[in-house]
Tab-separated table of C-alpha atoms in Angstrom:
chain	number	residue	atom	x	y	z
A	1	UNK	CA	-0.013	26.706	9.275
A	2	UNK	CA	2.233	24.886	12.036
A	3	UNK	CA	3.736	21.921	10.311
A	4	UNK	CA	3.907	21.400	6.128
A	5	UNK	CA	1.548	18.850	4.972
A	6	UNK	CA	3.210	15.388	4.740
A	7	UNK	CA	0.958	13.221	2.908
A	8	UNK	CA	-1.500	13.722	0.626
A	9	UNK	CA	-4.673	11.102	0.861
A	10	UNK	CA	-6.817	10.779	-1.992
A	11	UNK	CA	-10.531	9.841	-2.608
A	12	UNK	CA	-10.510	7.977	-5.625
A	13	UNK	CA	-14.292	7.234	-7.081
A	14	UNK	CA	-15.280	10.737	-8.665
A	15	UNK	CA	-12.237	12.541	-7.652
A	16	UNK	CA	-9.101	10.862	-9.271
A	17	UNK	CA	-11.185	8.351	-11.807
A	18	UNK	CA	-14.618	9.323	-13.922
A	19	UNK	CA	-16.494	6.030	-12.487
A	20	UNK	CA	-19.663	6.992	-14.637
A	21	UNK	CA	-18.191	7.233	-18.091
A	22	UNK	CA	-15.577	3.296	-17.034
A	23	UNK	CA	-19.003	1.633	-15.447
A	24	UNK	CA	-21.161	2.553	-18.399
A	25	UNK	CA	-18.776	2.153	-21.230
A	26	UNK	CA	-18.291	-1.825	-19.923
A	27	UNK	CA	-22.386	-2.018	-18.757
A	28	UNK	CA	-22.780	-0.959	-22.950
A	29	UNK	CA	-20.623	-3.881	-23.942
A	30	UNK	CA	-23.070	-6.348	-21.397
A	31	UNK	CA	-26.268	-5.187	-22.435
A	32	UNK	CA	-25.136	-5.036	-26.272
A	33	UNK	CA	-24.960	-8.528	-26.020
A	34	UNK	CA	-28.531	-9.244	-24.691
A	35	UNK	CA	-30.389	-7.364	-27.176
A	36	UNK	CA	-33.956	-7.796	-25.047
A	37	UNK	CA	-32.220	-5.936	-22.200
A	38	UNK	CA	-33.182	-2.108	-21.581
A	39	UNK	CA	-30.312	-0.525	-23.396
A	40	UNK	CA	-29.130	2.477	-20.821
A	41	UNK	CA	-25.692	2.342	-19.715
A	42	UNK	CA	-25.504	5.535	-17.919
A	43	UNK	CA	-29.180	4.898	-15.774
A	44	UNK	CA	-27.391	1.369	-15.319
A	45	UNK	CA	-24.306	3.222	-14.007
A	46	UNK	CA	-26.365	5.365	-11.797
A	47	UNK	CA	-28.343	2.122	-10.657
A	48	UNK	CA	-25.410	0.201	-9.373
A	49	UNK	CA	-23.874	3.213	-7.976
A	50	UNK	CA	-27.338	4.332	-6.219
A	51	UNK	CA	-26.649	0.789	-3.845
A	52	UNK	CA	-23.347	1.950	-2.796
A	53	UNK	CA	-23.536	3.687	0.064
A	54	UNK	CA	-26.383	1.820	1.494
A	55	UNK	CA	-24.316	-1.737	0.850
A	56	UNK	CA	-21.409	0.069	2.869
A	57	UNK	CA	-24.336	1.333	5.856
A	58	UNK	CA	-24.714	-2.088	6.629
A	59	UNK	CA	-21.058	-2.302	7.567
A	60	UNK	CA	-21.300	0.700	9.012
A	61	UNK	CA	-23.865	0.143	11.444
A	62	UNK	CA	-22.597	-2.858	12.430
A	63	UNK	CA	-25.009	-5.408	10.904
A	64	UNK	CA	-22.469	-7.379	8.587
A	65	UNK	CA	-18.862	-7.950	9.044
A	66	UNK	CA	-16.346	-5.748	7.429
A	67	UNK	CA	-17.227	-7.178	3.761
A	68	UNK	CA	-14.432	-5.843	0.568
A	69	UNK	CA	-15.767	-3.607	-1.916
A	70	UNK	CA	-15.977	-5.999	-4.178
A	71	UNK	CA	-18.207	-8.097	-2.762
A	72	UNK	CA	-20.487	-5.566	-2.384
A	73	UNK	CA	-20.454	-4.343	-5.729
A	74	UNK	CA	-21.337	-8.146	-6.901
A	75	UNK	CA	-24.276	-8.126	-4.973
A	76	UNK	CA	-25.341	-4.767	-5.984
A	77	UNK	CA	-25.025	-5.832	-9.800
A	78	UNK	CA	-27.322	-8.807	-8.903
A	79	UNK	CA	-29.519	-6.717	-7.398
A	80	UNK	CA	-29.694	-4.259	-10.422
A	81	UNK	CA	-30.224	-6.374	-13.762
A	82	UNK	CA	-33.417	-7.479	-13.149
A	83	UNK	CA	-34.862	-3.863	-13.581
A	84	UNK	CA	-32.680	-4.429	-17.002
A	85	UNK	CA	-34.422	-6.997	-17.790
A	86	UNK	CA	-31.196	-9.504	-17.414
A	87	UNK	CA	-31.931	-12.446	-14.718
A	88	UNK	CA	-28.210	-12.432	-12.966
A	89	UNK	CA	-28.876	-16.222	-12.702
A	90	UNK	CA	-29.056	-16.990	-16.591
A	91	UNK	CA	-25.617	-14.743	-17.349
A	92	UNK	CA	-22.498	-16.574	-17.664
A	93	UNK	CA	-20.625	-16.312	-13.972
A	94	UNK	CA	-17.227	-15.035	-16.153
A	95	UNK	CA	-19.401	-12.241	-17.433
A	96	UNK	CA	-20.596	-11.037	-14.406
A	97	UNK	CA	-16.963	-11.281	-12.776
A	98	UNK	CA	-15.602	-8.660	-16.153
A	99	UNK	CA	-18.578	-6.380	-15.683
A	100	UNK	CA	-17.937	-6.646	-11.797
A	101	UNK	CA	-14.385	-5.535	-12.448
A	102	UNK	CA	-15.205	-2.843	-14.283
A	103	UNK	CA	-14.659	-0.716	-11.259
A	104	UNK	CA	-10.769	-2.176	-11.644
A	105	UNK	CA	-10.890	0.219	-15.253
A	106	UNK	CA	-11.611	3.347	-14.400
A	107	UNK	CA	-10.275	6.097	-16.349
A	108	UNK	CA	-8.607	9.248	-14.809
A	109	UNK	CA	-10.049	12.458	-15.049
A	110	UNK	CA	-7.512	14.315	-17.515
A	111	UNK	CA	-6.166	16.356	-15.175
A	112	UNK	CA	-5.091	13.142	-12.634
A	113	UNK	CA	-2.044	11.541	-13.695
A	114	UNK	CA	-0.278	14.590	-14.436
A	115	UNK	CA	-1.153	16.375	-11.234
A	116	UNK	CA	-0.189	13.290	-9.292
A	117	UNK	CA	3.128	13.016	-10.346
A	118	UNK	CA	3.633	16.445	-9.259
A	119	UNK	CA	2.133	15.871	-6.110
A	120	UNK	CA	3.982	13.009	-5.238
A	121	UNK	CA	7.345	14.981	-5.990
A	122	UNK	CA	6.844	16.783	-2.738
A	123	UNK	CA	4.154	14.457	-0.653
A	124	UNK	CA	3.663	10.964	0.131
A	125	UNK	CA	0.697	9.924	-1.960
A	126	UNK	CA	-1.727	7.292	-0.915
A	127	UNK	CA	-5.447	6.419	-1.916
A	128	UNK	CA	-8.136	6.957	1.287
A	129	UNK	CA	-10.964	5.155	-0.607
A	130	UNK	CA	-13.551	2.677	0.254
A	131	UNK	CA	-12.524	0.166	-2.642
A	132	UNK	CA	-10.784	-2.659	-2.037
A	133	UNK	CA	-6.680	-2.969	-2.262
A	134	UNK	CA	-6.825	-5.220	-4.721
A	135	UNK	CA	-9.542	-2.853	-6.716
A	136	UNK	CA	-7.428	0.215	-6.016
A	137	UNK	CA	-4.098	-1.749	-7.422
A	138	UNK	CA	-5.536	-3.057	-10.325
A	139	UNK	CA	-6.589	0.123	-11.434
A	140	UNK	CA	-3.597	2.004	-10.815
A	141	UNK	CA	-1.706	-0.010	-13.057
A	142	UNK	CA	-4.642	0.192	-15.593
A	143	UNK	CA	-4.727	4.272	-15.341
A	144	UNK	CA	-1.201	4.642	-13.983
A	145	UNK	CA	-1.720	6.531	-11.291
A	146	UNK	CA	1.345	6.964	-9.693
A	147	UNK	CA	0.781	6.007	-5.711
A	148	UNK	CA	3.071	5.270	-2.997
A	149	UNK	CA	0.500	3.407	-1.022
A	150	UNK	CA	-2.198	1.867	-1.432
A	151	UNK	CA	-4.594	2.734	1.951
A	152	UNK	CA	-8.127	3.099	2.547
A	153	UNK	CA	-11.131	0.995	4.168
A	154	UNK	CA	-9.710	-2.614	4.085
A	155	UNK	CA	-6.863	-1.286	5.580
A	156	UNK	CA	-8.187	0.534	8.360
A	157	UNK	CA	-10.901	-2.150	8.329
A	158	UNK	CA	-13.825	0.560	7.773
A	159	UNK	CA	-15.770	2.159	5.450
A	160	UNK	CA	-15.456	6.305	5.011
A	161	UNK	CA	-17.016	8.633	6.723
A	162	UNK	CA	-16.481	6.246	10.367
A	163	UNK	CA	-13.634	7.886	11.534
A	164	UNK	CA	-11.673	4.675	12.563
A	165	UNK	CA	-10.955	4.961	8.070
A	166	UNK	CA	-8.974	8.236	8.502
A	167	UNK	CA	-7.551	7.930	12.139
A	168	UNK	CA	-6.247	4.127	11.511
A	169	UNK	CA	-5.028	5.281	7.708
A	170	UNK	CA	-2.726	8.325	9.836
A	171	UNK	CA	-1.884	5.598	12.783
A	172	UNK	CA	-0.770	3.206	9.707
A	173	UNK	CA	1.722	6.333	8.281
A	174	UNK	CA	2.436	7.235	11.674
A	175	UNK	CA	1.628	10.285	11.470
A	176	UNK	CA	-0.273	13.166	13.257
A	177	UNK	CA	-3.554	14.085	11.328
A	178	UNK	CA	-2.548	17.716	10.998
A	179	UNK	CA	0.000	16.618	8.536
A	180	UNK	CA	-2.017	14.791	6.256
A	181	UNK	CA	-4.998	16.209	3.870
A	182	UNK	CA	-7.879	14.492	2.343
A	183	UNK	CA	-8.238	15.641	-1.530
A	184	UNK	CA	-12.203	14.438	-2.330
A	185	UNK	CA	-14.561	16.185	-4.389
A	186	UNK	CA	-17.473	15.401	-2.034
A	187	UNK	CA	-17.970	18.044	1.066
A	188	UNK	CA	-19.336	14.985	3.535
A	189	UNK	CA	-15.657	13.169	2.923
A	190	UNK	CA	-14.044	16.238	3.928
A	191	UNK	CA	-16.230	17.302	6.848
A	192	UNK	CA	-15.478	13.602	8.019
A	193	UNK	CA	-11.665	13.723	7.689
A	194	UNK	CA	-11.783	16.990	9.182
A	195	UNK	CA	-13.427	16.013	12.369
A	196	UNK	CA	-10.528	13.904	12.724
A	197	UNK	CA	-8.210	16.218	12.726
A	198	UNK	CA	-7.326	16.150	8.958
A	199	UNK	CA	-6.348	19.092	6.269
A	200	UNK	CA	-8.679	19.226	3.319
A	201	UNK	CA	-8.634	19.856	0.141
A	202	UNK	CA	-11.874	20.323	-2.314
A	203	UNK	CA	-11.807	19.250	-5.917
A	204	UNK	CA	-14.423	20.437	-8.113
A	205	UNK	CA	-15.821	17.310	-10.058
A	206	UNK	CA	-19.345	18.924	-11.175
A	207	UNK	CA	-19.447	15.952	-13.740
A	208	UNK	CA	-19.343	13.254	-11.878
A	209	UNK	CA	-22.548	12.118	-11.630
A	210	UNK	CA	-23.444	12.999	-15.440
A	211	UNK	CA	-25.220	16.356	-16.570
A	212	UNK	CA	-27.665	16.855	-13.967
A	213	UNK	CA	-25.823	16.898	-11.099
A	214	UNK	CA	-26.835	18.874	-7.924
A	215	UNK	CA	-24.789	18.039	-5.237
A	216	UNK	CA	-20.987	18.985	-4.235
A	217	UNK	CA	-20.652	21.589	-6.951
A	218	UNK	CA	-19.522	24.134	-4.891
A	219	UNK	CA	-17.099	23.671	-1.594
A	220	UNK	CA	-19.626	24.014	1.427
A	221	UNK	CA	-17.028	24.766	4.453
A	222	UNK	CA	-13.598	26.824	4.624
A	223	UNK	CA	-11.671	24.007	3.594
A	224	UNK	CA	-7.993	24.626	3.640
A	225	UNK	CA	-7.306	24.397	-0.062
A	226	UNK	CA	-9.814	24.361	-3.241
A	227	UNK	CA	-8.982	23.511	-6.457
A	228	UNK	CA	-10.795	22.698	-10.205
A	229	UNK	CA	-8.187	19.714	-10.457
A	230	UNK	CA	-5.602	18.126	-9.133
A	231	UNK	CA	-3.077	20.209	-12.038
A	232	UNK	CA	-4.227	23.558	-10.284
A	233	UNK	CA	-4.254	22.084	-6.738
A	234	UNK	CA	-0.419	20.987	-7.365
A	235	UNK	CA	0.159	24.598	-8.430
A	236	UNK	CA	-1.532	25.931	-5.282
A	237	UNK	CA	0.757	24.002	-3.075
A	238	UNK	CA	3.695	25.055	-5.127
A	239	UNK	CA	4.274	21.731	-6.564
B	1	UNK	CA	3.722	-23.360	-15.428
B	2	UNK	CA	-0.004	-23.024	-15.416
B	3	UNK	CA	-0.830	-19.610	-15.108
B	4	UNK	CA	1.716	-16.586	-15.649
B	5	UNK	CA	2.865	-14.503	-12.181
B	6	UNK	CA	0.995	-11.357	-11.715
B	7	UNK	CA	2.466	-10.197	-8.290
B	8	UNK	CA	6.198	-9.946	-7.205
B	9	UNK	CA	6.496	-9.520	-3.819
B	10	UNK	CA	10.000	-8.716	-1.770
B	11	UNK	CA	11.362	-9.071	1.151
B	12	UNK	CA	13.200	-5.404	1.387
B	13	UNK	CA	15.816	-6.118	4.419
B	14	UNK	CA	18.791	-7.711	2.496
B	15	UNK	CA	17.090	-8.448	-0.691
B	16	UNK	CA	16.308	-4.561	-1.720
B	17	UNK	CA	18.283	-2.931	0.371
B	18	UNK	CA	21.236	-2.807	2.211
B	19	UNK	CA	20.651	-2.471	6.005
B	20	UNK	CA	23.904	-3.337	7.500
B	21	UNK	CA	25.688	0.007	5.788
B	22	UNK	CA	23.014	2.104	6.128
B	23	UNK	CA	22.265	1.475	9.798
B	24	UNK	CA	26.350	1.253	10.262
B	25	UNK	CA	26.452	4.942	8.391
B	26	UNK	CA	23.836	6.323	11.204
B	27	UNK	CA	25.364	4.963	13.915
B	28	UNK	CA	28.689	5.834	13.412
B	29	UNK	CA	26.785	9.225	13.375
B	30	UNK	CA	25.601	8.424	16.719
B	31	UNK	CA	28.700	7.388	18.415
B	32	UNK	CA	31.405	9.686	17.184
B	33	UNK	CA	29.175	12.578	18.972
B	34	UNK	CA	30.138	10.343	21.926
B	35	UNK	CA	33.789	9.915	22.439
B	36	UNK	CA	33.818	7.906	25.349
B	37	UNK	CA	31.728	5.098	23.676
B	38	UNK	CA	32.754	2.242	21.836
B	39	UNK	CA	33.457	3.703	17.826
B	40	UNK	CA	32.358	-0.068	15.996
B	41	UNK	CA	29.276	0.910	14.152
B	42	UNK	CA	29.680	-2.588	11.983
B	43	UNK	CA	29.375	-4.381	14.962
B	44	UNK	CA	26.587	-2.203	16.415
B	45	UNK	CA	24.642	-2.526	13.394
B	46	UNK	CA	25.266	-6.523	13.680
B	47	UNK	CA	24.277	-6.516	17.586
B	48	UNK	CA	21.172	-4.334	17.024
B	49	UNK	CA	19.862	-6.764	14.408
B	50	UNK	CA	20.838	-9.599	16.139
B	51	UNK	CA	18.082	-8.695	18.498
B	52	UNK	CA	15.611	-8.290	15.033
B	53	UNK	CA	14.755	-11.976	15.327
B	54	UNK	CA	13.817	-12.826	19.219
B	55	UNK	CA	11.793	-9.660	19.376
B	56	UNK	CA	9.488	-10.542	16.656
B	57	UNK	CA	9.381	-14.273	17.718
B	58	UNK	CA	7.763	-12.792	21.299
B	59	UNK	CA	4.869	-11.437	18.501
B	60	UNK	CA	4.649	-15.119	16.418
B	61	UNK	CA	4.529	-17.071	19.625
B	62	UNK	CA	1.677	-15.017	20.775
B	63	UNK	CA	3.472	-13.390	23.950
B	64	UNK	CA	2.719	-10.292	23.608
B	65	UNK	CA	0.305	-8.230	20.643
B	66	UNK	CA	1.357	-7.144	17.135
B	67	UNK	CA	3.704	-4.745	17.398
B	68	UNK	CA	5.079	-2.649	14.654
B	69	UNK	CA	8.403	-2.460	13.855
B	70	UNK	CA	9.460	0.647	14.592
B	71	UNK	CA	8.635	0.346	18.514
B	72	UNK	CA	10.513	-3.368	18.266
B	73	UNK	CA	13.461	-1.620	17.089
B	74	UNK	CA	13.286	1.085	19.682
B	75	UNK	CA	13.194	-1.415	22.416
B	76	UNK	CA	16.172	-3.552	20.573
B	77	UNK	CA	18.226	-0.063	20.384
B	78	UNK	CA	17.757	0.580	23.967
B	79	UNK	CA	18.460	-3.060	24.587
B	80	UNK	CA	21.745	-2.356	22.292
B	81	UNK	CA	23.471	0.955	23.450
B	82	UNK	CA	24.801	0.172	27.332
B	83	UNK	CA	27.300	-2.600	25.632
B	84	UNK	CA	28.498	0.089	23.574
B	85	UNK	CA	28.958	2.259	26.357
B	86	UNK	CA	25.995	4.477	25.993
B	87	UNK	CA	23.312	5.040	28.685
B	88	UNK	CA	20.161	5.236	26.441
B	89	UNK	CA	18.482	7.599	29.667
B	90	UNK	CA	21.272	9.806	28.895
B	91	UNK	CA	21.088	10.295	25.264
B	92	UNK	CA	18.337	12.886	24.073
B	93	UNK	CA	14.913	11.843	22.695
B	94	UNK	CA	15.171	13.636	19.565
B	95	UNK	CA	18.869	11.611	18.438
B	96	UNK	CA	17.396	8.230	19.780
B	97	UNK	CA	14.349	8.754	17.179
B	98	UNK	CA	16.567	9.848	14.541
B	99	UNK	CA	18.773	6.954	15.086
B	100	UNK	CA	15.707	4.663	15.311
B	101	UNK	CA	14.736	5.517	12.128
B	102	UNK	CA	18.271	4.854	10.178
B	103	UNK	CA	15.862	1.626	9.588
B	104	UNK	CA	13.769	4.680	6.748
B	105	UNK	CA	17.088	5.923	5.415
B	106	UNK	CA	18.145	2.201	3.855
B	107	UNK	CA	20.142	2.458	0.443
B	108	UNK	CA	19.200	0.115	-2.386
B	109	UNK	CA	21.487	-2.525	-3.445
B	110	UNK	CA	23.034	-1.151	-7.192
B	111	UNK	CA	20.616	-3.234	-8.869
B	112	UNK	CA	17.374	-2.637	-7.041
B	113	UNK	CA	15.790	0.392	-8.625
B	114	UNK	CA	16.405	-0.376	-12.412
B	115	UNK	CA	15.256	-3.803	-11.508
B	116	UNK	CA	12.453	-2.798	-9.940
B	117	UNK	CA	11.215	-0.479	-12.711
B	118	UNK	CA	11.923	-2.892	-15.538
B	119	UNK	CA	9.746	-5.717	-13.172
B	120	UNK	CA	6.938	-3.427	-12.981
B	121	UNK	CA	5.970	-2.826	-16.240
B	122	UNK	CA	4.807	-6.891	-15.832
B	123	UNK	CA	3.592	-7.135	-12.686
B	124	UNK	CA	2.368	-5.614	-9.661
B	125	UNK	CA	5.208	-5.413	-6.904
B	126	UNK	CA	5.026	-4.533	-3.464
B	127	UNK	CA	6.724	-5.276	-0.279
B	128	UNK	CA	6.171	-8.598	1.495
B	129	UNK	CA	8.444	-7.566	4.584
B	130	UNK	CA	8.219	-7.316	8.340
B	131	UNK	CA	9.113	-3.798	8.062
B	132	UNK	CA	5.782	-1.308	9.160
B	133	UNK	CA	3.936	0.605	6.382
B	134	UNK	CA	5.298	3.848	7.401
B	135	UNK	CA	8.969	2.657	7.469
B	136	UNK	CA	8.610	0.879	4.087
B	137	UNK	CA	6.927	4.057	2.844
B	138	UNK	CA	9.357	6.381	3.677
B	139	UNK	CA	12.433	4.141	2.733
B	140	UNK	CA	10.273	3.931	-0.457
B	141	UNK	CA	10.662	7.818	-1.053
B	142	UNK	CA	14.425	7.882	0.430
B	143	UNK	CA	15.961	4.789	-1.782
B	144	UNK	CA	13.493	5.872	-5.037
B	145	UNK	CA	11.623	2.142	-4.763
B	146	UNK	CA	8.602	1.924	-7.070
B	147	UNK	CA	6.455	-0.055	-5.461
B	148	UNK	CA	2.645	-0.515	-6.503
B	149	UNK	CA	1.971	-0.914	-3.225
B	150	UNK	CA	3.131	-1.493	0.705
B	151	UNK	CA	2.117	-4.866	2.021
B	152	UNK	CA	3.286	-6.928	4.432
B	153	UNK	CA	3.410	-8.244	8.306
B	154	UNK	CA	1.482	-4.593	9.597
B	155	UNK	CA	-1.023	-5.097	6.807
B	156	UNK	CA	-1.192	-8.860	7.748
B	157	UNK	CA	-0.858	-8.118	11.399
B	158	UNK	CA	1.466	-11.088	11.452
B	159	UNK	CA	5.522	-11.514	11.105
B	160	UNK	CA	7.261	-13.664	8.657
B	161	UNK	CA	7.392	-16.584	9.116
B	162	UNK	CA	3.815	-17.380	9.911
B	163	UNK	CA	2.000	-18.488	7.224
B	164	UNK	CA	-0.521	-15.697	7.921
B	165	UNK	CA	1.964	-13.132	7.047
B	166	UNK	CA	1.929	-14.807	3.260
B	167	UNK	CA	-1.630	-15.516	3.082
B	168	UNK	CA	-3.161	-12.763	4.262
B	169	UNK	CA	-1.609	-10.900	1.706
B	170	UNK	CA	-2.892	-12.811	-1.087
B	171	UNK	CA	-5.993	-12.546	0.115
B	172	UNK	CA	-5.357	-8.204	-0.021
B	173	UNK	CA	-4.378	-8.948	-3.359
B	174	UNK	CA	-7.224	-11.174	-4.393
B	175	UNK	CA	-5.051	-13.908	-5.908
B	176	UNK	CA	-4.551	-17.136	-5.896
B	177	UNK	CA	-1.182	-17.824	-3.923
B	178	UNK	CA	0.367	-19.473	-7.556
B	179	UNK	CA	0.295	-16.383	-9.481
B	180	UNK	CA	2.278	-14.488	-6.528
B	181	UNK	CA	6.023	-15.215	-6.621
B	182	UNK	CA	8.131	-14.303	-3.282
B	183	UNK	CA	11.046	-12.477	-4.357
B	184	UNK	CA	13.800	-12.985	-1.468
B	185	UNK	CA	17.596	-13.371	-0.084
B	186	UNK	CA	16.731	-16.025	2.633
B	187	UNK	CA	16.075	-19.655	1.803
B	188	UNK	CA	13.768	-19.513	4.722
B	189	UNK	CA	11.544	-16.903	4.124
B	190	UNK	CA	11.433	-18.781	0.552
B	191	UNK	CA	10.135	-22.234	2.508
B	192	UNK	CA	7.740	-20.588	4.732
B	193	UNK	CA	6.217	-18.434	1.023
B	194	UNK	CA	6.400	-21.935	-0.825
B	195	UNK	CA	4.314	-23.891	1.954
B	196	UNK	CA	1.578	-21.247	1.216
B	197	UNK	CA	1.746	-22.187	-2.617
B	198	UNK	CA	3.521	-18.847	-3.592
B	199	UNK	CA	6.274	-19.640	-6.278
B	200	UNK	CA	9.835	-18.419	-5.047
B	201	UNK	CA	12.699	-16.528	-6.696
B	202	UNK	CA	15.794	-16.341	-4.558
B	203	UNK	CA	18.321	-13.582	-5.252
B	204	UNK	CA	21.958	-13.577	-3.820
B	205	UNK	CA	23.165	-11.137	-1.290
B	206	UNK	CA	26.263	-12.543	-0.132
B	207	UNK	CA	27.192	-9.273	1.733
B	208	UNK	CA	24.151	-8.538	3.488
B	209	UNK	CA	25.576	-9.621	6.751
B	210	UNK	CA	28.902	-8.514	5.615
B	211	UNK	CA	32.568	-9.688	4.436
B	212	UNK	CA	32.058	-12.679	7.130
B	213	UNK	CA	28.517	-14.056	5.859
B	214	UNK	CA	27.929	-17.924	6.200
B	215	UNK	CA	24.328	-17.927	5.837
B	216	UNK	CA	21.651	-17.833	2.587
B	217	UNK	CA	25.055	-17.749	0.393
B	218	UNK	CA	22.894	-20.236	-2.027
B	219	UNK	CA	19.631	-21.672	-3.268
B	220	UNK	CA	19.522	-24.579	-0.496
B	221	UNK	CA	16.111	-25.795	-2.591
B	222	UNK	CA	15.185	-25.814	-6.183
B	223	UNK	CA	13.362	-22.321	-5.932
B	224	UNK	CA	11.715	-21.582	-9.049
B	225	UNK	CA	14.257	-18.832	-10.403
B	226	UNK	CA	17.745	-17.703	-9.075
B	227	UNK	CA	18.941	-14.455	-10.192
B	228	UNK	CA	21.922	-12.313	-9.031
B	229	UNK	CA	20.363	-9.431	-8.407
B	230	UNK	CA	17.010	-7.738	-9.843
B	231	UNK	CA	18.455	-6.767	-13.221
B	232	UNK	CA	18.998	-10.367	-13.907
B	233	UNK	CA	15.563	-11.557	-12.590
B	234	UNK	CA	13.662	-9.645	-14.864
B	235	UNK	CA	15.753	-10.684	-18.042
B	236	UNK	CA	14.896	-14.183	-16.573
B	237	UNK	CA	11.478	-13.462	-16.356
B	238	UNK	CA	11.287	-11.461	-19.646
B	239	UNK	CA	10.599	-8.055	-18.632
């Protein structure tokens, strides 16, 4: 390798925090208190996630204006109670703005904080996520993960895998892409960053998604470095 | 007060750090490898910032596009070095960037970083400054500064003053401009932050500019706290 790796730019949904278990331990509390409501909190998790990426297409493609995270999550929630059997328009608007946040309290995966604050010893460390700053903020301080900077898609003012979101992220550190590396546990992220010109790094999160996952379990290119967590991926880089 | 603070947000120049010794340090670095040139790095630091001001004010008055920081002070260094007997052409590429970037290599004032860390535990703090992301990041892992995150005129693609500058970042951080307090040494970065609704917390620096300084030596309004230096503001503000 030419030049050390500088920064270290890190997906956050599925590969720093467990999304699944933070969504579906708040969506429990919500449909606990509407009794008549299909009780699932994981299939609700899965539900609101399932809207994701096509909310963010839309962006994408040019359709709507660059729109936060957070606004997109809102109108995917609205869009996913009724098959709950909650009518969005009869639940209190403070409720729906706690459950909407509960993408602000994400847990870490248990490896995360700890392998952070290694990383960061050596690296700059900065989020490269689609979420929102404030999002991203508010749930460092609730997990503590240990950032320097606080980048990603409202920053670069697109959503992940468009490469303006990695090539406007290394114009806003000023620095060349071959000195920064994109940690995600999803293969498309990294093919993406990689096109750009990025180093990559694969995390193995085969629990993401719950049980039954399929996808990303394995890393499907030569990326530069692969790791089971962010612990052994410190270790690898002699952190 | 209605609601409690939730961001703290500095101006770093002067109010974190200390600029004027840590650009003097680097220059005198500069100059002693050139005997022939004029040995005042005091007043070279003082003539290269005086140039600070009227560059950015070419930005806010809409003559020419945002322009980050770091290329500002290139242009002010170049602008700088012929009165102190030094033909920028003349000096090599590689000392002029290092130089440059004396602007990443600031030292904290001996308050900053334990007031820093005892402020965060409360709030979210970040930069508000005219300084570019990169700069402000690596300062951040030079000086030790703890920030939550690294906002401010690059992010808001507008310079201090401008009301933009202040309100754009509120917007990143989703607040309301009354629970974001404007930490700062200058009464009139602490106008332009109040006009936007932010509340205001000036802190002295009566050396900023030196043994000589006649400007910002006190509150000139009734800002809503006054502090010393860091430590003190957060045993004002309870942290």
């Amino acid at each position: 390798m030419s030049q050390p790796v500088q920064a270290l730019l890190f997906d956050v949904f599925g590969t720093v925090v467990d999304w699944r278990e933070g969504v579906a331990r708040d969506a429990a509390a919500f449909l606990r208190r509407r009794p008549a409501a299909r009780q699932d909190a994981y299939a609700f998790a899965d539900a609101w996630r399932a809207l994701y990426s096509p909310a963010m297409e839309a962006v994408r493609a040019g359709r709507r204006p660059f729109t936060r995270l957070d606004q997109l999550h809102r109108e995917n929630l609205e869009a996913t109670l009724p098959a709950f059997g909650v009518d969005p328009a009869s639940a209190p608007e403070d409720e729906l703005q706690w459950l909407n946040r509960a993408w602000h309290r994400l847990d870490p995966w248990p490896d995360s904080v700890a392998g952070l604050a290694r990383l960061k010893a050596g690296h700059i460390i900065a989020t490269l996520s689609n979420g929102n700053t404030s999002l991203l903020l508010n749930m460092a301080k609730y997990a503590g993960l240990p950032w320097d900077a606080i980048l990603g898609a409202e920053a670069a003012q697109a959503y992940k895998p468009m490469p303006q979101a990695y090539l406007r992220t290394a114009e806003l550190l000023d620095l060349p892409p071959e000195r920064i590396c994109l940690v995600a546990a999803h293969n498309g992220d990294l093919a993406a960053a990689r096109r750009c010109g990025f180093k990559t790094a694969f995390i193995m999160r085969p629990r993401e998604f719950g049980p039954e996952q399929r996808t990303d379990l394995a890393a499907e290119q030569d990326w530069d470095w692969v790791a089971r967590d962010l612990v052994e991926l410190a270790g690898i880089l002699g952190c």
